[in-house]
Coordinates of C-alpha atoms and ligand atoms in Angstrom, one line a residue:
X1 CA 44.5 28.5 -6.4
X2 CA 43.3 27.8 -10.1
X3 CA 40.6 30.4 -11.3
X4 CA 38.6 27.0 -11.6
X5 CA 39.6 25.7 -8.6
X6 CA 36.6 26.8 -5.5
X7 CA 35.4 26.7 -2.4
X8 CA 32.1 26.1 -0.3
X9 CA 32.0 29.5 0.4
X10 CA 32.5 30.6 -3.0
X11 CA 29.7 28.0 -4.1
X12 CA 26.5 29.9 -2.1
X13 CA 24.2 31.5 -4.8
X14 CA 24.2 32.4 -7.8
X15 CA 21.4 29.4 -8.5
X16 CA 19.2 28.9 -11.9
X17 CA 15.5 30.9 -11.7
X18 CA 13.7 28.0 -13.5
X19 CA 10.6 28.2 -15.7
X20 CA 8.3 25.8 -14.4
X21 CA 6.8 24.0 -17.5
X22 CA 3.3 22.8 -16.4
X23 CA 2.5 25.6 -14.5
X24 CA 3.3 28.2 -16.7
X25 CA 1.8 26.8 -19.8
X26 CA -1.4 26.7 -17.9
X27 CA -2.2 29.8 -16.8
X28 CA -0.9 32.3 -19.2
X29 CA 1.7 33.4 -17.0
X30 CA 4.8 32.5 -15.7
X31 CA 6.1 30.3 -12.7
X32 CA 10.0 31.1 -12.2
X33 CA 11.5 29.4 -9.3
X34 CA 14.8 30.2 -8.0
X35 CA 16.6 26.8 -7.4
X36 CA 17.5 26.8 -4.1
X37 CA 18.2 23.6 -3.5
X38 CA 21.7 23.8 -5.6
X39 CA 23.0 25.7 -2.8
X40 CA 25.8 23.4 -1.5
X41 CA 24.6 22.6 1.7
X42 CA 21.2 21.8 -0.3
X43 CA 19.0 24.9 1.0
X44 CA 18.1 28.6 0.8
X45 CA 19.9 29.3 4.0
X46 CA 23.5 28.7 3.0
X47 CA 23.0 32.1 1.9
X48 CA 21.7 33.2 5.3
X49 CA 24.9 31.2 7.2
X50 CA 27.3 32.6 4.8
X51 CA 26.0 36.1 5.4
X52 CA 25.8 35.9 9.3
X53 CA 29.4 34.2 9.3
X54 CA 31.0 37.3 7.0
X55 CA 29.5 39.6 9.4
X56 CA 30.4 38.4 12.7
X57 CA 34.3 37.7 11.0
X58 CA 34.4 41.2 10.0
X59 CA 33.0 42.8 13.2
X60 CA 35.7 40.4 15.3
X61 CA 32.6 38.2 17.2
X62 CA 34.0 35.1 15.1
X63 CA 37.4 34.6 16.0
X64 CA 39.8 31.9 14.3
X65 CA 38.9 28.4 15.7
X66 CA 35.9 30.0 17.4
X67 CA 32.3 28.5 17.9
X68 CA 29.5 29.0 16.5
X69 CA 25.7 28.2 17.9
X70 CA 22.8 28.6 16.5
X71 CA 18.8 27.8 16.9
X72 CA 17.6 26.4 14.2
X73 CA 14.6 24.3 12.3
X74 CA 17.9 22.5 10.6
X75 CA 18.7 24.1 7.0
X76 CA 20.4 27.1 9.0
X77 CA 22.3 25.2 10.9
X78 CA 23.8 22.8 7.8
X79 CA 25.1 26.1 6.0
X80 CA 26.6 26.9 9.3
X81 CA 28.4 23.7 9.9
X82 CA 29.4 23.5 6.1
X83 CA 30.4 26.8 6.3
X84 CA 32.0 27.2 9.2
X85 CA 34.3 23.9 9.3
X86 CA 35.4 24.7 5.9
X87 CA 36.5 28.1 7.8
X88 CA 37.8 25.7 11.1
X89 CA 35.0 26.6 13.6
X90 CA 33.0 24.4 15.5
X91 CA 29.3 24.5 15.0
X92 CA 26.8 23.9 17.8
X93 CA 23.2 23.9 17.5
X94 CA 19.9 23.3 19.3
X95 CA 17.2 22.2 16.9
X96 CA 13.0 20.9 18.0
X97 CA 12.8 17.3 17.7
X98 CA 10.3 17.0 15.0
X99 CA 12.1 17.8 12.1
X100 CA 12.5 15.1 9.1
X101 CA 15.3 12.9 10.4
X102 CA 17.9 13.3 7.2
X103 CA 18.5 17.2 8.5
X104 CA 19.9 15.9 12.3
X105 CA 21.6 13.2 9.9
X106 CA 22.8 15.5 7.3
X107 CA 24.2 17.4 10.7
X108 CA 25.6 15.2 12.0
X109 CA 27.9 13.4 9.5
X110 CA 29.6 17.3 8.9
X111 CA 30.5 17.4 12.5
X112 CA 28.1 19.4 14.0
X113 CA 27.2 19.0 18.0
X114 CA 23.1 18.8 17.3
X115 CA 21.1 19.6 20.9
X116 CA 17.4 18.3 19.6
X117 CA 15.2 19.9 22.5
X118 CA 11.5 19.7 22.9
X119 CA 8.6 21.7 20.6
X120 CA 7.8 24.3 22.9
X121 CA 5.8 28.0 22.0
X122 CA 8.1 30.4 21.7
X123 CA 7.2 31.8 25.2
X124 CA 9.0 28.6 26.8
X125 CA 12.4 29.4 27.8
X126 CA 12.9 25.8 26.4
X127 CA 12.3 27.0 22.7
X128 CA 15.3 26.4 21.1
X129 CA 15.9 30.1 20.5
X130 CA 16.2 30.5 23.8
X131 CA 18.3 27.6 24.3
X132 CA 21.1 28.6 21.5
X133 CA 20.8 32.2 23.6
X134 CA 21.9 30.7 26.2
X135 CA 24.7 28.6 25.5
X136 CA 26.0 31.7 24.0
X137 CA 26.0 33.4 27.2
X138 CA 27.1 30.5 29.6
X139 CA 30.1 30.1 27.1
X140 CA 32.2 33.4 26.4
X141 CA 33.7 33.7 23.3
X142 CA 30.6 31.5 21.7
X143 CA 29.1 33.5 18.3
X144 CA 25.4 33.2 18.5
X145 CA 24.1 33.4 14.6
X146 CA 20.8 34.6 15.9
X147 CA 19.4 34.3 12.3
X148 CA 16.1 35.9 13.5
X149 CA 17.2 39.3 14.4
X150 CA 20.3 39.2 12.8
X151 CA 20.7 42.3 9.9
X152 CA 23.3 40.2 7.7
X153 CA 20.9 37.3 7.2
X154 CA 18.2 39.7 4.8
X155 CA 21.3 42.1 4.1
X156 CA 22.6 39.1 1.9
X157 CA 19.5 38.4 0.3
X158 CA 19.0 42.4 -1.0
X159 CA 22.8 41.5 -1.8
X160 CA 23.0 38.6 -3.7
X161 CA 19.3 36.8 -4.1
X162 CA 17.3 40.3 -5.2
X163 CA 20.6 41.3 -7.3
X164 CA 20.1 37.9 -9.1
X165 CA 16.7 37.9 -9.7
X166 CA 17.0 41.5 -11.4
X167 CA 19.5 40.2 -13.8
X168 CA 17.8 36.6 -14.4
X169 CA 14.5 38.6 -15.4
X170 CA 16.2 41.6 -17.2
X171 CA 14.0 43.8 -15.1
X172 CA 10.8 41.9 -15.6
X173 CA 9.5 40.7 -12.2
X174 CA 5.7 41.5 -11.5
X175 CA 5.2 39.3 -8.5
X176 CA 7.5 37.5 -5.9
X177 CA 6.0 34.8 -3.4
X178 CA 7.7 33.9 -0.5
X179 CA 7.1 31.9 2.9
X180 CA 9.0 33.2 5.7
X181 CA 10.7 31.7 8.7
X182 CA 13.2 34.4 9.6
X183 CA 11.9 37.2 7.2
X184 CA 15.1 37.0 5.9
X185 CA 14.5 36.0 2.6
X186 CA 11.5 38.3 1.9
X187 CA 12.7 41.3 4.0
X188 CA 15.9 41.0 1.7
X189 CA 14.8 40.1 -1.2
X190 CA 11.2 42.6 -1.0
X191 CA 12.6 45.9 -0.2
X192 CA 15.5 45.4 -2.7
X193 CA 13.4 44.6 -5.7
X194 CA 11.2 47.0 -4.9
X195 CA 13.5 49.5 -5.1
X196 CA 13.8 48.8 -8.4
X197 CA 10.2 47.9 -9.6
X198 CA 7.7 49.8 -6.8
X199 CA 5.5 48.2 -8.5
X200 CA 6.3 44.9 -7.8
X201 CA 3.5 42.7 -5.9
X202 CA 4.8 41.0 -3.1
X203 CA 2.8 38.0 -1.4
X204 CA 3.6 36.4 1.1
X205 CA 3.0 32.7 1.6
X206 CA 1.9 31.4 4.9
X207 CA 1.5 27.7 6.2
X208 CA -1.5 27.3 8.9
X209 CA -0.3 27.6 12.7
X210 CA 1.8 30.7 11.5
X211 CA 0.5 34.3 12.8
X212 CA 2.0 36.4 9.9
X213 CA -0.9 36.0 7.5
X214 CA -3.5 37.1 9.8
X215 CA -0.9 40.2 10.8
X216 CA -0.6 41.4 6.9
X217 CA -4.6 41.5 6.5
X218 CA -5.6 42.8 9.8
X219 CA -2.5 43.3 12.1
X220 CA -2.8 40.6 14.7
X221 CA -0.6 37.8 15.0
X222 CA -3.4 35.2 15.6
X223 CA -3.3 31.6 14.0
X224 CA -4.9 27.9 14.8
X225 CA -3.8 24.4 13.8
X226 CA -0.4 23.5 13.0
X227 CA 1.7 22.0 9.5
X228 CA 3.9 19.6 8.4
X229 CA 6.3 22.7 6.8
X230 CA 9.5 22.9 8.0
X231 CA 11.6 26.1 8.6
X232 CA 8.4 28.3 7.9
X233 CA 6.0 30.1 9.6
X234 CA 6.1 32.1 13.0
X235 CA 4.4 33.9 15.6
X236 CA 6.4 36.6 16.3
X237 CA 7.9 39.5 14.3
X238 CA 11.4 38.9 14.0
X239 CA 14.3 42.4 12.8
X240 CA 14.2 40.4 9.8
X241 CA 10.6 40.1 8.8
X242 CA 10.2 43.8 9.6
X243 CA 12.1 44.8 6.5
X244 CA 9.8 43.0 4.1
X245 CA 7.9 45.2 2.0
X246 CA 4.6 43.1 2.1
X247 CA 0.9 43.8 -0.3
X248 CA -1.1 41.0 0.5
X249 CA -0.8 37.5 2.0
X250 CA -2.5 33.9 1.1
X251 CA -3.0 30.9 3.5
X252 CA -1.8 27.8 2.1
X253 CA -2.9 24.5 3.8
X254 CA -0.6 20.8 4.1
X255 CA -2.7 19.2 1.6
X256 CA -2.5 22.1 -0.9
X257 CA 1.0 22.2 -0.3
X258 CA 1.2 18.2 -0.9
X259 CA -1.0 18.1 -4.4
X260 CA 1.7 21.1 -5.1
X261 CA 4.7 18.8 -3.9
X262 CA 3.9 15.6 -5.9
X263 CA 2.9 17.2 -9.4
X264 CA 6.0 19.1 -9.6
X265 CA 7.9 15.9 -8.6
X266 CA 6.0 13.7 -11.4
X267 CA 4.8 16.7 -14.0
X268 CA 8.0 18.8 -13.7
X269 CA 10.6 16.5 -12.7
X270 CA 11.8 19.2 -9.5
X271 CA 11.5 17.1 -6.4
X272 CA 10.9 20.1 -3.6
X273 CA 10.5 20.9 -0.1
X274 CA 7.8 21.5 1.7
X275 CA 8.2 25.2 2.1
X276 CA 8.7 25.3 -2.0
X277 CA 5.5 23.2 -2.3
X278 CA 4.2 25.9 -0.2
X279 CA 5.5 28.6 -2.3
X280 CA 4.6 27.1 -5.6
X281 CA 1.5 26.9 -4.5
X282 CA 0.5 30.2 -3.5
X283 CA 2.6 31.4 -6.7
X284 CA 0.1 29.3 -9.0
X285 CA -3.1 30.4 -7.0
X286 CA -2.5 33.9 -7.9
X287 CA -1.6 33.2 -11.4
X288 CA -4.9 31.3 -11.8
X289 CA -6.8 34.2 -10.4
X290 CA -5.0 36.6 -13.3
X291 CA -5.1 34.6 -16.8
X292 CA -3.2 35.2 -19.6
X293 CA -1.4 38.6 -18.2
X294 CA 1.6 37.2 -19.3
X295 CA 2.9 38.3 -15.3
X296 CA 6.4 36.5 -14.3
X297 CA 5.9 35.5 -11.2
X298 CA 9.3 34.6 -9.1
X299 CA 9.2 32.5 -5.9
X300 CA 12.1 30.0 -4.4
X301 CA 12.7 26.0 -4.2
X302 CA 14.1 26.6 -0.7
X303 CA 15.0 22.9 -0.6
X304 CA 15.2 19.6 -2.0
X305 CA 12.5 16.8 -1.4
X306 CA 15.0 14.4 -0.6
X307 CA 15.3 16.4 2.6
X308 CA 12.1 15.0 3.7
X309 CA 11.8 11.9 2.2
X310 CA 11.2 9.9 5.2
X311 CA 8.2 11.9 5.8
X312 CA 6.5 13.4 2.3
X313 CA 7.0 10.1 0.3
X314 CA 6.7 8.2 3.1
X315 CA 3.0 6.8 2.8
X316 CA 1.9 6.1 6.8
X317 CA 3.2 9.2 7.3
X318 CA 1.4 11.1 5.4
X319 CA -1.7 9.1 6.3
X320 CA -1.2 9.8 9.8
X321 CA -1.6 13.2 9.1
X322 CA -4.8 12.9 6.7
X323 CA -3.1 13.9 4.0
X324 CA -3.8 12.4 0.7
X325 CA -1.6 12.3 -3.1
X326 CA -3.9 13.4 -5.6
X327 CA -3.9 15.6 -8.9
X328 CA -3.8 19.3 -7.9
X329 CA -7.5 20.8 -6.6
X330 CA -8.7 23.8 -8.4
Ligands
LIG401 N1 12.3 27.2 3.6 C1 13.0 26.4 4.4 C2 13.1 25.0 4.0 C3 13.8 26.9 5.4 O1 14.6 26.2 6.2 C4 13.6 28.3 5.7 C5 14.4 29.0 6.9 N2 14.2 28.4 8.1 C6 12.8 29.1 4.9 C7 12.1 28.5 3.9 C8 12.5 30.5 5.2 O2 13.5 31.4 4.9 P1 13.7 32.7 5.8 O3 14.4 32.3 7.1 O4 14.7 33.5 5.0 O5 12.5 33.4 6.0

């Protein structure tokens, strides 16, 4: 093949760390995102799928024309599907019916066999953890991703994501914000830089409903309500979270996270998920509490907006869950 010539495969990573205009004129500080969302399969976890997939190829679990299954709140399962039929597998996987619409969509039109199963705690046998687990038992042969627990998913990210960041920031990273759903991201991405920096801050991001935030500050995974984030947030910890290298935590709520999600989209022109919003958010809280340290502070766009469009800019929606558009709350 031409030296220009690529691949999928070849495409995960390697994304822009963007300077976030508006909020880093403000505060003295800056915002850097890492652009996600220019993954080819549009999200964070193409990193994640691409990881997993190397692995289990290199260990002998994924076999030529195997099957993969997965459980997954949707973003995991696209890199896997994109992923994996550009490498001739068959992707299965088992995802909770509440998700925005356009990720079953996005699913389905690359092939994949999407099992939507009910919301259920985690307890439920009908979680669709479980579920993925066992398909992968009832059919032999079957490689279960299991993204939670699985070491290549934050292996990748201390790889490739933390490697990046280093060389995008010539060494300069006070602060890195992150939201997790596996851990992968932040137990990759945490220990790696601070092997580098050890004094790095790391803060972890959390969405209400999720127990990790009330595990950092007092060691009990405890949490009430619920969010509208997707892919974020758990109570349970997961291999993967275990590895992150955590100082402090901050509690971000839906309409903090949506004030976050429509002034980058009309200030900064970076239409974002819901667990960016998130991120973002926390990222610019902290830089508000610290004026004019000239910190760089590095969090992710884990996905594009668009990925959610028929619930974020989807007015009755977002009334139906009081949330309101407005100019960012102090
Ligand atoms: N944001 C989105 C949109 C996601 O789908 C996920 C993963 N489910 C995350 C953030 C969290 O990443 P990680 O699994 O690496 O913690």
């Amino acid at each position: 093949m031409s030296a220009r010539i690529s691949t999928l495969w070849d495409s995960v990573g390697n994304t822009p760390l963007l300077r976030i205009g508006t909020l880093s004129r403000g505060t003295g500080n800056e915002v850097l995102g890492k652009a996600e969302f220019m993954n080819p399969g549009g999200s964070i976890k193409d990193r994640a799928a691409k990881g997993m997939i190397r692995a289990a190829e290199a260990s002998g679990q994924l076999k030529p024309g195997g099957t993969i299954v997965e459980g997954t709140a949707g973003n995991t399962g696209i890199g896997l599907t994109l992923l994996g039929r550009e490498r001739g597998y068959r992707v299965v996987v088992t995802m909770p019916d509440n998700q925005a619409r356009e990720k079953y969509e996005f699913l389905e039109a690359m092939g994949a066999d999407v099992r939507k199963v009910p919301v259920v705690p985690f307890a439920n046998e009908n979680h669709f953890f479980h579920q993925a687990r066992r398909l992968a038992e009832a059919n032999p042969g079957w490689f279960w991703a299991n993204q939670f627990e699985n070491p290549a998913n934050a292996d990748i990210h201390a790889e490739t994501t933390a490697e990046e960041i280093w060389e995008q920031c010539e060494g300069k990273v006070d602060v890195l914000v992150a939201s997790c759903g596996t851990g992968g991201t932040l137990g990759g991405v945490s220990s790696a830089l601070k092997k580098k920096n050890p004094k790095l801050e790391v803060v972890l991001a959390d969405p209400s409903g999720s127990g990790l935030y009330s595990y950092v500050r007092e060691g009990k995974l405890e949490a009430t309500g619920g969010s509208i984030t997707e892919g974020i947030g758990i109570m349970r910890l997961t291999e993967n979270f275990k590895r992150a290298r955590i100082d402090q935590a901050v509690r971000v709520t839906d309409q903090e996270m949506i004030e976050m999600l429509y002034h980058l989209a009309r200030e900064d022109a970076l239409v974002v998920g819901t667990s960016a919003a998130l991120n973002v958010r926390a990222a610019w809280e902290l830089s508000r509490q610290r004026p004019n340290q000239g910190l760089r502070i590095v969090t992710f766009l884990c996905d594009h907006g668009s990925r959610y469009a028929s619930k974020v800019f989807n007015p009755a929606f977002l009334e139906s869950k009081a949330l309101s558009v407005r100019a960012l709350q102090a």
